[in-house]
């Protein structure tokens, strides 16, 4: 939703994509902008939750491994810019 708010403020000041580049992490719900006007980094929310829950349950179950970093794949949908 931060992305939507940023776009609203930019629009109020007369700035809209592609005149200004906008990128959001997550998704861009509730907008009238064409998805091609904004760069979106889509996160695998469900997979993130499942992975975190498994790690937590493992820890509760006695897993004493040191903290680790799990890197999940994401998808970047780049804005198309015509100049």
XYZ file of N, CA and C in Angstrom, residues 2-81:
240
model
N 2.084 1.168 0.445
C 2.962 2.339 0.416
C 3.163 2.790 -1.021
N 3.296 1.837 -1.930
C 3.460 2.179 -3.342
C 2.273 2.952 -3.877
N 1.065 2.538 -3.487
C -0.145 3.238 -3.928
C -0.139 4.653 -3.386
N 0.212 4.814 -2.102
C 0.275 6.147 -1.505
C 1.299 7.032 -2.182
N 2.456 6.468 -2.489
C 3.494 7.245 -3.176
C 3.010 7.702 -4.545
N 2.353 6.818 -5.257
C 1.839 7.175 -6.585
C 0.770 8.256 -6.466
N -0.074 8.172 -5.448
C -1.106 9.199 -5.255
C -0.476 10.565 -5.001
N 0.539 10.612 -4.150
C 1.205 11.887 -3.853
C 1.900 12.425 -5.097
N 2.575 11.557 -5.829
C 3.230 11.999 -7.066
C 2.203 12.556 -8.047
N 1.072 11.868 -8.170
C 0.016 12.308 -9.087
C -0.528 13.670 -8.671
N -0.707 13.876 -7.372
C -1.182 15.171 -6.870
C -0.228 16.308 -7.236
N 1.034 15.960 -7.429
C 2.035 16.962 -7.794
C 2.333 16.961 -9.298
N 1.465 16.312 -10.047
C 1.593 16.322 -11.502
C 2.648 15.390 -12.058
N 3.091 14.459 -11.261
C 4.113 13.505 -11.704
C 3.507 12.111 -11.775
N 3.565 11.501 -12.937
C 3.064 10.138 -13.098
C 4.039 9.348 -13.956
N 4.066 8.039 -13.770
C 4.894 7.228 -14.651
C 4.438 7.410 -16.089
N 5.291 7.437 -17.047
C 6.725 7.205 -16.956
C 7.553 8.473 -16.733
N 6.925 9.623 -16.459
C 7.702 10.838 -16.197
C 8.597 10.664 -14.976
N 8.174 9.837 -14.052
C 8.968 9.518 -12.874
C 8.923 8.001 -12.700
N 10.058 7.419 -12.367
C 10.107 5.972 -12.175
C 9.566 5.589 -10.813
N 8.751 4.557 -10.777
C 8.187 4.067 -9.521
C 8.424 2.566 -9.449
N 8.938 2.119 -8.299
C 9.125 0.687 -8.068
C 8.519 0.344 -6.717
N 7.848 -0.783 -6.635
C 7.253 -1.237 -5.381
C 7.696 -2.669 -5.103
N 7.786 -2.992 -3.825
C 8.108 -4.351 -3.406
C 6.833 -4.959 -2.857
N 6.470 -6.094 -3.357
C 5.229 -6.756 -2.955
C 4.273 -6.782 -4.124
N 3.245 -5.984 -4.034
C 2.287 -5.914 -5.128
C 1.732 -4.505 -5.183
N 0.976 -4.234 -6.196
C 0.410 -2.903 -6.390
C -1.099 -3.026 -6.546
N -1.822 -3.232 -5.435
C -3.276 -3.377 -5.526
C -3.971 -2.030 -5.626
N -5.191 -2.050 -6.039
C -6.062 -0.877 -5.998
C -5.504 0.329 -6.736
N -5.016 0.150 -7.908
C -4.512 1.286 -8.662
C -5.099 1.274 -10.060
N -5.234 2.454 -10.621
C -5.729 2.554 -11.991
C -4.578 2.633 -12.975
N -3.353 2.688 -12.442
C -2.197 2.731 -13.331
C -2.032 1.402 -14.043
N -1.589 1.491 -15.255
C -1.262 0.277 -15.991
C -0.106 -0.412 -15.279
N -0.165 -1.738 -15.115
C 0.946 -2.433 -14.474
C 2.274 -2.202 -15.187
N 2.226 -1.844 -16.469
C 3.467 -1.625 -17.208
C 4.110 -0.294 -16.849
N 3.424 0.561 -16.061
C 3.962 1.870 -15.706
C 4.804 1.829 -14.437
N 4.779 0.728 -13.720
C 5.448 0.622 -12.434
C 6.275 -0.661 -12.405
N 7.481 -0.583 -11.842
C 8.281 -1.785 -11.645
C 7.829 -2.444 -10.349
N 7.535 -3.728 -10.413
C 7.036 -4.457 -9.246
C 7.965 -5.633 -8.958
N 8.416 -5.733 -7.702
C 9.166 -6.898 -7.252
C 8.178 -7.759 -6.478
N 7.778 -8.850 -7.081
C 6.791 -9.732 -6.449
C 7.513 -10.692 -5.501
N 6.981 -10.788 -4.292
C 7.555 -11.666 -3.288
C 6.686 -12.912 -3.130
N 7.310 -14.056 -2.898
C 6.541 -15.292 -2.723
C 5.989 -15.369 -1.297
N 4.960 -14.581 -0.997
C 4.450 -14.436 0.371
C 4.077 -15.774 1.006
N 3.373 -16.604 0.271
C 2.955 -17.891 0.846
C 4.173 -18.748 1.169
N 5.107 -18.820 0.241
C 6.316 -19.620 0.454
C 7.134 -19.056 1.619
N 7.172 -17.732 1.749
C 7.878 -17.108 2.870
C 7.245 -17.534 4.194
N 5.916 -17.512 4.251
C 5.217 -17.892 5.475
C 5.421 -19.349 5.832
N 5.325 -20.217 4.835
C 5.510 -21.654 5.069
C 6.932 -21.926 5.556
N 7.908 -21.312 4.919
C 9.307 -21.510 5.300
C 9.556 -21.012 6.720
N 9.036 -19.828 7.045
C 9.210 -19.271 8.389
C 8.549 -20.159 9.440
N 7.349 -20.659 9.140
C 6.645 -21.526 10.089
C 7.423 -22.818 10.322
N 7.951 -23.393 9.257
C 8.740 -24.631 9.409
C 9.971 -24.388 10.272
N 10.650 -23.267 10.010
C 11.847 -22.952 10.793
C 11.488 -22.744 12.267
N 10.381 -22.072 12.525
C 9.942 -21.831 13.902
C 9.586 -23.142 14.593
N 8.838 -23.989 13.909
C 8.471 -25.282 14.492
C 9.706 -26.144 14.748
N 10.675 -26.098 13.822
C 11.929 -26.826 14.038
C 12.631 -26.315 15.292
N 12.672 -24.995 15.450
C 13.339 -24.386 16.609
C 12.622 -24.795 17.904
N 11.295 -24.733 17.894
C 10.514 -25.137 19.070
C 10.748 -26.611 19.375
N 10.924 -27.410 18.316
C 11.146 -28.841 18.474
C 12.553 -29.211 18.910
N 13.404 -28.233 19.137
C 14.738 -28.527 19.647
C 15.877 -28.276 18.682
N 15.595 -27.819 17.484
C 16.661 -27.513 16.521
C 17.543 -26.418 17.112
N 18.824 -26.721 17.280
C 19.722 -25.727 17.866
C 20.787 -25.253 16.882
N 20.491 -25.361 15.602
C 21.420 -24.859 14.584
C 21.557 -23.347 14.724
N 22.711 -22.803 14.341
C 22.842 -21.344 14.366
C 21.851 -20.704 13.392
N 21.562 -19.436 13.630
C 20.661 -18.703 12.732
C 21.185 -18.798 11.309
N 20.280 -18.843 10.357
C 20.692 -18.944 8.957
C 19.799 -18.057 8.102
N 20.274 -17.788 6.933
C 19.529 -16.969 5.985
C 18.988 -17.865 4.886
N 17.717 -17.723 4.600
C 17.079 -18.463 3.517
C 16.755 -17.454 2.422
N 17.201 -17.716 1.217
C 16.937 -16.819 0.096
C 15.897 -17.469 -0.811
N 14.776 -16.784 -0.967
C 13.707 -17.287 -1.823
C 13.705 -16.510 -3.130
N 13.236 -17.133 -4.174
C 13.176 -16.473 -5.480
C 12.076 -15.422 -5.489
N 12.341 -14.339 -6.179
C 11.310 -13.331 -6.391
C 11.224 -13.060 -7.883
N 10.271 -12.271 -8.258
C 10.062 -11.962 -9.677
C 10.028 -10.449 -9.831
N 10.812 -9.946 -10.765
C 10.807 -8.516 -11.045
C 10.071 -8.293 -12.357
N 9.016 -7.504 -12.280
C 8.258 -7.120 -13.474
C 8.604 -5.663 -13.736
N 9.524 -5.450 -14.664
C 10.015 -4.103 -14.932
C 8.990 -3.274 -15.695
N 8.961 -1.993 -15.362
C 8.084 -1.066 -16.082
C 8.577 -0.936 -17.512
N 7.657 -0.769 -18.415
C 8.035 -0.493 -19.793
C 7.993 1.010 -19.976
N 9.078 1.543 -20.442
C 9.194 2.994 -20.574
C 9.344 3.345 -22.041
